[in-house]
Amino acid sequence: MFVVRPAETSDIPALEALAGIAMHGVHTLPRTRKAIERAVVRSIASFASCPEMPGDESYFFVLESHAGKPLAGAAAISATAGAHGAFFAFRNDVLQQVSRDLDISHNVHTLTLCSDLSGYSQLSGFFLCERNRAWPQASLLSRARLLFAAVAPHRFGDKFFAAMPGITDAGLRSPFWEALGRKFFQMDFLEAERMIEGARNRTLIVELMPHYPVYVPLLPAEAQAAMGRVHAEGELPFRILSGEGFVPDEYIDIFDGGPVLRARRNALRSFSASMRCQVADAGGAGEAPPSAYLVAAMREEKFRATVIECSSPEWSGQVSLPADARRALDVADGDAVLCVEL
Amino acid sequence: MFVVRPAETSDIPALEALAGIAMHGVHTLPRTRKAIERAVVRSIASFASCPEMPGDESYFFVLESHAGKPLAGAAAISATAGAHGAFFAFRNDVLQQVSRDLDISHNVHTLTLCSDLSGYSQLSGFFLCERNRAWPQASLLSRARLLFAAVAPHRFGDKFFAAMPGITDAGLRSPFWEALGRKFFQMDFLEAERMIEGARNRTLIVELMPHYPVYVPLLPAEAQAAMGRVHAEGELPFRILSGEGFVPDEYIDIFDGGPVLRARRNALRSFSASMRCQVADAGGAGEAPPSAYLVAAMREEKFRATVIECSSPEWSGQVSLPADARRALDVADGDAVLCVEL
Amino acid sequence: MLVVRAIVEQDIDGLLSLAAQVGSGMTTLKPDRDSLAQRVETACASFAERIPIQQRDYVFVMDDTANNRLAGVCAIKAAVGLDEPFYNYRIGTLVHSSKELKVFTRMDTLYLSNDLTGCAELCSLFLHPDYRSGSNGKLLSKSRFMFIAQFAHLFPEKLIAEMRGFQRADGTSPFWECLGRHFFRMDFSRADDLTSLGKKSFIAELMPRHPLYVAYLPQEAQDVIGMVHVDTAPARRLLEQEGMHYEGYVDIFDAGPVLQARVSELRALRDSELAIVQSGEPSSEAGPPALVANTALGGFRVIAAPLAAADGRMTLSSDQQAVLACRPGDAVRIMSLTPKKNPHA
Amino acid sequence: MLVVRAIVEQDIDGLLSLAAQVGSGMTTLKPDRDSLAQRVETACASFAERIPIQQRDYVFVMDDTANNRLAGVCAIKAAVGLDEPFYNYRIGTLVHSSKELKVFTRMDTLYLSNDLTGCAELCSLFLHPDYRSGSNGKLLSKSRFMFIAQFAHLFPEKLIAEMRGFQRADGTSPFWECLGRHFFRMDFSRADDLTSLGKKSFIAELMPRHPLYVAYLPQEAQDVIGMVHVDTAPARRLLEQEGMHYEGYVDIFDAGPVLQARVSELRALRDSELAIVQSGEPSSEAGPPALVANTALGGFRVIAAPLAAADGRMTLSSDQQAVLACRPGDAVRIMSLTPKKNPHA
């Protein structure tokens, strides 16, 4: 049984092992021992905090199958993307070019460096081991963060985003980076990602990246084609978040051109289609054909989420949980849980 | 009994009379005989057309109390704001200015000339005679356009906006214009509005207006204060549209700085809270306390809308209409009407 | 003898047959009688000072006095960009640096500008192929500097000249193909034709308005910024000898350089001198070739002659005096045809 | 006698006491022994050619040989903006016109630029109040042009000088109050202090990056763009005499003008000459005042003396020779202290 829970100090070695197999430039989980320690400490402090409004909290979750076994994955959610400096992205703008006398008028797309997303809550750091990439676990790991946000909405903004990794070629060369970032950073994509540790909120971005709109038609075809396209490694999280209610639209990543998925809180299934239920006996369950649900304990500290098969709790307001799920979530009869269909 | 109906050729003299009392630079209804004729002809063709998707149709409505009496008001809605050239507005952007070494970081607001609203459907030309400025009539006139859009959604986009008139001083001087438009147009606000006939989709706007973002902190305090503020004449339509679901946000008018109200279709009460009902006998009505409803005939040509007092049609799916309302709407028992609370 | 002189109305036929020789690439000299007649009229009104200073267009022809044939033409516009916006790209520099990453990136940037609005412009230079020998080209091109030196009060602070930009062997412009074409979807030749119809400003409306990093352009386009067409290189050198420099302004279509100078720093303003005409035959040991101009606005005339000046006097033969329409005792302006080498070079 | 000469290490004490006289407003000459010692070291390495050309900083002192006191200081930086971005606003022109409305609007525009990156810079000019008389100021300021003329190969294409901008009677800058302050929320003096600590580029990060229409600024700020501080007007005139011009670049804080020139067009490059030293006393009818410089890089020295040159020879007294460290037969560079009037003016 897979469970998502907050990362703990004792997870640090396992997280380091995970980071060792995650691809640079594609996965955004922290990579060095020091960065992992920082992230875990920050997460523990964040869960323990009682913010009046979303601040610089960042919540770091792990996915495990059985206590003591190697971690199966990790994922994070930050209260405010721009809490430590603005969060930068390219906004895809449309400029109108008109010549009345020539009777020509057309739209030109430009990319503008902007910090529009700074006030959003941000999903990041999603990584799942190869052998565990089944839909239920992947969904659980990704969406548990949003269930947590639904359990503790005051800890988050009312808009969320997640940047998907952009495409790279066999040599881990990003065609978008070659056309843009390289000219300003004078280094390879992976080297830049390593130096900046995957962040998009560093002052050096303002120092180095273009201040003026980039005219898309001037970019090489290969770079244009990469705009808004997702790396193969990102397809699974992309599908999960799309199902949740996220949509790609006008923002892309400044380094690799990958799409930024955005959603308002109310458009997310974890908010709009989740049900608060009471844990009940497994007795009266057999009526409807069971289907898979994500279930999360309704508490902010010691948050837990898992996947179960049960019949729809929709009308009863009660959900029957098997014993292992109760143990996994640390809940008993009468406790509140939040359920949403897988 | 007040009724909203499409403008007809025979309304032209009455519309000219209306235009004569409407304030320049505040009301956007067509002003010259020629412009009125053009608008009416275009509206008649638009009602008669069967567009597959929203195009350059524009629908012009009038409000009358009794057939034959002077018109009480007029209002319009266009399928696509930028059908004849882009529709220009200022977008209020936020730029991040950072100096790491000085540990200073702040946001600076800028106004960017943009054509983002070109694909929206646009409400415009709202004008109501002084003596008829009661809430029910005003609401009827303004919202009948949206009821029409709800009756014929394929004729409109899924986003709507309405630009509200910005503030002017006693001398009809617009402080926002003085700081911006005048420098490029080299003429008075009213003169510019007259020359451009209130339009915001003319090529000469690209020719004359600033291409680069305008830094808000550099504008005189008076101009900054005018940004997003509504002219006294606009307060009534502002309240009506706010109640309908429109919100002012990041766009303002390029001439007078008045707010642009925007809404997605589903956020509008005419779409989300309207009910399709059948006209029924006035018989079984007396049960619930009556309240005021806007009622529109469910047809695209010879569209009619009016206000009635009736008990909630919510659960019955039927609405009882008094005889004068039936006449006004030209409906009989069993005909479909669209109702929404006033 | 060849003389460069202010154009007169009777020159229209000669001008038209010259224009027929020009071929494409010069937008201000098309073989169209109406537009040329219009131009001659403006030029005559300019020399006669009948129109305001800023509207003037001084057109000169090179006249072969041996056969009364027009051998060439050149002009000075008193001011550009006052009726229609005059566009260029200006090359600027932006530095992006990060101490943390130890990166210091110096980027060239193209700004769409109207900075040259109000400058005077050298334009419409054409020498008939039959006359392309010796120092005829120099006489024709440089005669204009003698005019400016004599009538400096008629000119603004700055003088410019637009040079034709680099083209590939097939006549296409790499700069156009890599930049302009994306915003127009038309051929360079069509854009160029529109320009000759005075439509350049409308085309400029379609060009990108925000500053562009040069590094975004393909290498081929970057390489030709500020480069002249191979046929234009000699003309460029002549202007540079006179003190004109490429200062980072280029044509918005083909990125050909704009040469520019402060009028007060032109060689003609610094080094040309007035001298009093005296009659005589040039001595056997002729001086270096020089330009000699009379000082009349309406009847301005320039010839090339060996420098025979001493103590403020210039010796001219009676033929030369006749062609220059001057007499002993009159003042003429003289300047060596080519500059002396800089003693510090 | 006053001589302007390359600084040497022993000058540090004299330089420090000079710097103590400077007061605020000159960011490159603060009375701090460590930073001055550092600067002297760099200057000595520059004159000795021990550091790369672009890193050099040539500092000169004016030495009163009568009492061995330092009377002034001035410097030439070989290149600016190569370690830290060097920012200016450039004034450009944009035309907005509509034929339909018959409106033609010509707007001045401020562009934040690093265009002057790599230019050499005249800086750090200070003359002790006790010596502000006669042509001492000219000697001090213009000595640098003699150095550049002699060693032109050490300099890039362009030379600049930043001039202090206009201030109100109360010492505040209208341009700063109307522009910079909105983006910093600090006083001009604090911004200026930060600048002196080498922090100008960081401040520039906070200035508006998009082009700004000048018309958006209050009239008072528009009026002072390119205007110098009243105390700086004489220094500006001296530089303009030498061929430097305001070309539309201004300081990002106070909008003081940047004067600039092509090195090859400086008066010193065009008009200064080499002459051979011969001994003698200047004749009773002294020539016009001139600058006389020796031709040594490490031991460069300049004095003012009456022009006593003919046939490529310059007569110098033994005192003058001693101060210039030259002997009969050596070459010296000479140039009149002030330019001749332009014959065409």
Coordinates of N, CA, C and O in Angstrom, one line a residue, chain B residues 57-125:
Chain B
E57 N -20.5 40.7 -36.5 CA -21.9 41.2 -36.2 C -21.9 42.1 -35.0 O -21.1 42.0 -34.1
S58 N -22.8 43.1 -35.1 CA -23.0 44.0 -34.0 C -24.5 44.2 -33.8 O -25.2 44.5 -34.8
Y59 N -25.0 44.0 -32.6 CA -26.4 44.0 -32.4 C -26.8 45.3 -31.6 O -26.2 45.5 -30.5
F60 N -27.7 46.0 -32.1 CA -28.1 47.3 -31.5 C -29.5 47.2 -31.0 O -30.4 46.9 -31.8
F61 N -29.7 47.5 -29.7 CA -31.0 47.4 -29.1 C -31.5 48.8 -28.7 O -30.7 49.7 -28.3
V62 N -32.8 48.9 -28.6 CA -33.4 50.1 -28.1 C -34.4 49.7 -26.9 O -34.9 48.6 -26.9
L63 N -34.6 50.7 -26.0 CA -35.5 50.5 -24.9 C -36.7 51.5 -25.1 O -36.4 52.7 -25.3
E64 N -37.9 50.9 -25.1 CA -39.0 51.8 -25.3 C -40.1 51.5 -24.3 O -40.2 50.3 -23.8
S65 N -40.9 52.5 -23.9 CA -41.9 52.2 -22.9 C -43.2 51.8 -23.6 O -43.8 50.8 -23.3
H66 N -43.6 52.6 -24.6 CA -44.8 52.3 -25.4 C -44.4 52.5 -26.8 O -43.7 53.5 -27.1
A67 N -44.9 51.7 -27.7 CA -44.7 51.9 -29.1 C -45.1 53.3 -29.4 O -46.1 53.8 -28.9
G68 N -44.3 54.1 -30.2 CA -44.7 55.4 -30.6 C -44.1 56.5 -29.7 O -43.9 57.6 -30.1
K69 N -43.8 56.2 -28.4 CA -43.2 57.2 -27.6 C -41.7 57.3 -27.9 O -41.1 56.4 -28.4
P70 N -41.1 58.4 -27.5 CA -39.7 58.6 -27.7 C -38.9 57.4 -27.1 O -39.3 56.9 -26.0
L71 N -37.8 57.0 -27.7 CA -37.0 55.9 -27.1 C -36.4 56.4 -25.8 O -36.1 57.5 -25.5
A72 N -36.4 55.4 -24.8 CA -35.9 55.7 -23.5 C -34.4 55.4 -23.4 O -33.7 55.9 -22.5
G73 N -33.9 54.6 -24.3 CA -32.4 54.3 -24.2 C -32.0 53.4 -25.4 O -32.8 52.9 -26.2
A74 N -30.7 53.1 -25.4 CA -30.1 52.3 -26.4 C -28.9 51.6 -25.9 O -28.3 52.1 -24.9
A75 N -28.5 50.4 -26.5 CA -27.3 49.7 -26.0 C -27.0 48.7 -27.1 O -27.8 48.3 -27.9
A76 N -25.7 48.3 -27.1 CA -25.2 47.4 -28.2 C -24.3 46.4 -27.7 O -23.8 46.4 -26.6
I77 N -24.2 45.3 -28.5 CA -23.2 44.3 -28.2 C -22.6 43.8 -29.5 O -23.4 43.6 -30.5
S78 N -21.3 43.7 -29.5 CA -20.6 43.2 -30.7 C -20.1 41.8 -30.5 O -19.6 41.5 -29.5
A79 N -20.2 41.0 -31.6 CA -19.7 39.7 -31.5 C -18.2 39.6 -31.2 O -17.8 38.8 -30.4
T80 N -17.5 40.4 -31.9 CA -16.0 40.4 -31.7 C -15.5 41.9 -31.7 O -15.7 42.6 -32.7
A81 N -14.9 42.2 -30.6 CA -14.5 43.6 -30.4 C -13.5 44.0 -31.5 O -13.5 45.2 -32.0
G82 N -12.6 43.1 -32.0 CA -11.6 43.5 -32.9 C -11.9 43.0 -34.3 O -11.0 42.8 -35.1
A83 N -13.2 42.9 -34.7 CA -13.5 42.4 -36.0 C -13.0 43.4 -37.1 O -12.6 42.9 -38.2
H84 N -13.0 44.6 -36.8 CA -12.5 45.6 -37.8 C -11.3 46.2 -37.3 O -11.2 47.4 -36.9
G85 N -10.2 45.5 -37.2 CA -9.0 46.0 -36.6 C -8.9 45.6 -35.1 O -10.0 45.4 -34.5
A86 N -7.7 45.5 -34.6 CA -7.6 45.1 -33.2 C -8.3 46.1 -32.3 O -8.4 47.3 -32.6
F87 N -8.7 45.6 -31.2 CA -9.3 46.5 -30.1 C -8.2 46.8 -29.1 O -7.6 45.8 -28.5
F88 N -7.8 48.0 -28.9 CA -6.7 48.4 -28.1 C -7.1 48.8 -26.7 O -8.1 49.5 -26.5
A89 N -6.3 48.4 -25.7 CA -6.5 48.8 -24.3 C -5.1 48.8 -23.7 O -4.1 48.3 -24.3
F90 N -5.0 49.4 -22.5 CA -3.8 49.4 -21.8 C -3.9 48.2 -20.8 O -4.9 48.1 -20.1
R91 N -2.9 47.4 -20.8 CA -2.8 46.3 -19.8 C -1.9 46.8 -18.7 O -0.9 47.3 -18.9
N92 N -2.4 46.6 -17.4 CA -1.6 47.0 -16.3 C -0.7 45.9 -15.9 O -1.1 44.9 -15.4
D93 N 0.6 46.0 -16.3 CA 1.6 44.9 -16.0 C 2.4 45.3 -14.8 O 2.4 46.4 -14.4
V94 N 3.0 44.3 -14.2 CA 3.9 44.5 -13.1 C 5.3 44.0 -13.5 O 5.5 42.9 -14.0
L95 N 6.2 44.9 -13.4 CA 7.6 44.6 -13.7 C 8.4 44.5 -12.3 O 8.2 45.3 -11.4
Q96 N 9.2 43.5 -12.3 CA 10.0 43.3 -11.1 C 11.4 44.0 -11.3 O 12.1 43.8 -12.3
Q97 N 11.7 44.9 -10.4 CA 13.0 45.6 -10.4 C 13.8 45.0 -9.2 O 13.4 45.2 -8.1
V98 N 15.0 44.5 -9.5 CA 15.7 43.9 -8.4 C 17.2 44.3 -8.4 O 17.8 44.4 -9.5
S99 N 17.7 44.7 -7.2 CA 19.1 44.8 -7.1 C 19.6 44.0 -5.9 O 19.3 44.3 -4.8
R100 N 20.3 42.9 -6.2 CA 20.7 42.0 -5.2 C 21.7 42.7 -4.2 O 21.5 42.6 -3.0
D101 N 22.6 43.4 -4.8 CA 23.7 44.0 -3.9 C 23.1 45.1 -3.0 O 23.6 45.3 -1.9
L102 N 22.1 45.8 -3.5 CA 21.5 46.8 -2.6 C 20.4 46.2 -1.8 O 19.8 46.9 -1.0
D103 N 20.1 45.0 -2.0 CA 19.0 44.3 -1.4 C 17.7 45.1 -1.5 O 17.0 45.3 -0.5
I104 N 17.4 45.6 -2.7 CA 16.2 46.3 -3.0 C 15.5 45.5 -4.1 O 16.1 45.0 -5.0
S105 N 14.2 45.4 -3.9 CA 13.4 44.7 -4.9 C 12.0 45.3 -4.8 O 11.4 45.4 -3.7
H106 N 11.5 45.8 -5.9 CA 10.1 46.2 -5.9 C 9.5 46.1 -7.2 O 10.1 45.9 -8.2
N107 N 8.2 46.2 -7.1 CA 7.4 46.0 -8.3 C 7.0 47.4 -8.9 O 6.7 48.3 -8.1
V108 N 7.1 47.5 -10.2 CA 6.7 48.7 -10.8 C 5.6 48.4 -11.8 O 5.7 47.5 -12.6
H109 N 4.5 49.2 -11.7 CA 3.4 49.0 -12.6 C 3.7 49.7 -13.9 O 4.2 50.9 -13.9
T110 N 3.3 49.1 -15.0 CA 3.4 49.7 -16.3 C 2.2 49.5 -17.1 O 1.4 48.5 -16.8
L111 N 1.9 50.4 -18.0 CA 0.7 50.2 -18.9 C 1.3 49.9 -20.3 O 2.1 50.6 -20.8
T112 N 0.8 48.8 -20.8 CA 1.2 48.3 -22.1 C 0.0 48.3 -23.1 O -1.0 47.7 -22.8
L113 N 0.3 49.0 -24.2 CA -0.8 49.0 -25.2 C -0.9 47.6 -25.8 O 0.1 47.0 -26.2
C114 N -2.1 47.0 -25.7 CA -2.2 45.7 -26.2 C -3.5 45.5 -26.9 O -4.4 46.3 -26.8
S115 N -3.6 44.4 -27.6 CA -4.8 44.0 -28.3 C -5.4 42.7 -27.8 O -6.1 42.0 -28.5
D116 N -5.1 42.5 -26.5 CA -5.6 41.2 -25.9 C -7.1 41.0 -26.0 O -7.6 39.9 -26.0
L117 N -7.9 42.1 -26.0 CA -9.3 42.0 -25.9 C -10.0 41.8 -27.3 O -11.2 41.8 -27.4
S118 N -9.2 41.8 -28.3 CA -9.8 41.8 -29.7 C -10.7 40.6 -29.9 O -11.7 40.7 -30.7
G119 N -10.5 39.5 -29.3 CA -11.4 38.3 -29.5 C -12.6 38.3 -28.6 O -13.4 37.4 -28.7
Y120 N -12.7 39.2 -27.7 CA -13.9 39.2 -26.8 C -15.1 39.8 -27.5 O -15.0 40.5 -28.5
S121 N -16.3 39.4 -27.0 CA -17.5 40.1 -27.3 C -17.6 41.4 -26.5 O -17.2 41.4 -25.3
Q122 N -18.1 42.5 -27.1 CA -18.0 43.7 -26.4 C -19.4 44.4 -26.2 O -20.2 44.5 -27.1
L123 N -19.7 44.8 -25.0 CA -20.8 45.6 -24.7 C -20.5 47.0 -24.8 O -19.4 47.5 -24.3
S124 N -21.3 47.8 -25.5 CA -21.0 49.2 -25.7 C -22.3 50.0 -25.9 O -23.4 49.4 -26.0
G125 N -22.1 51.3 -26.1 CA -23.2 52.2 -26.5 C -24.4 52.3 -25.5 O -25.5 52.7 -25.9

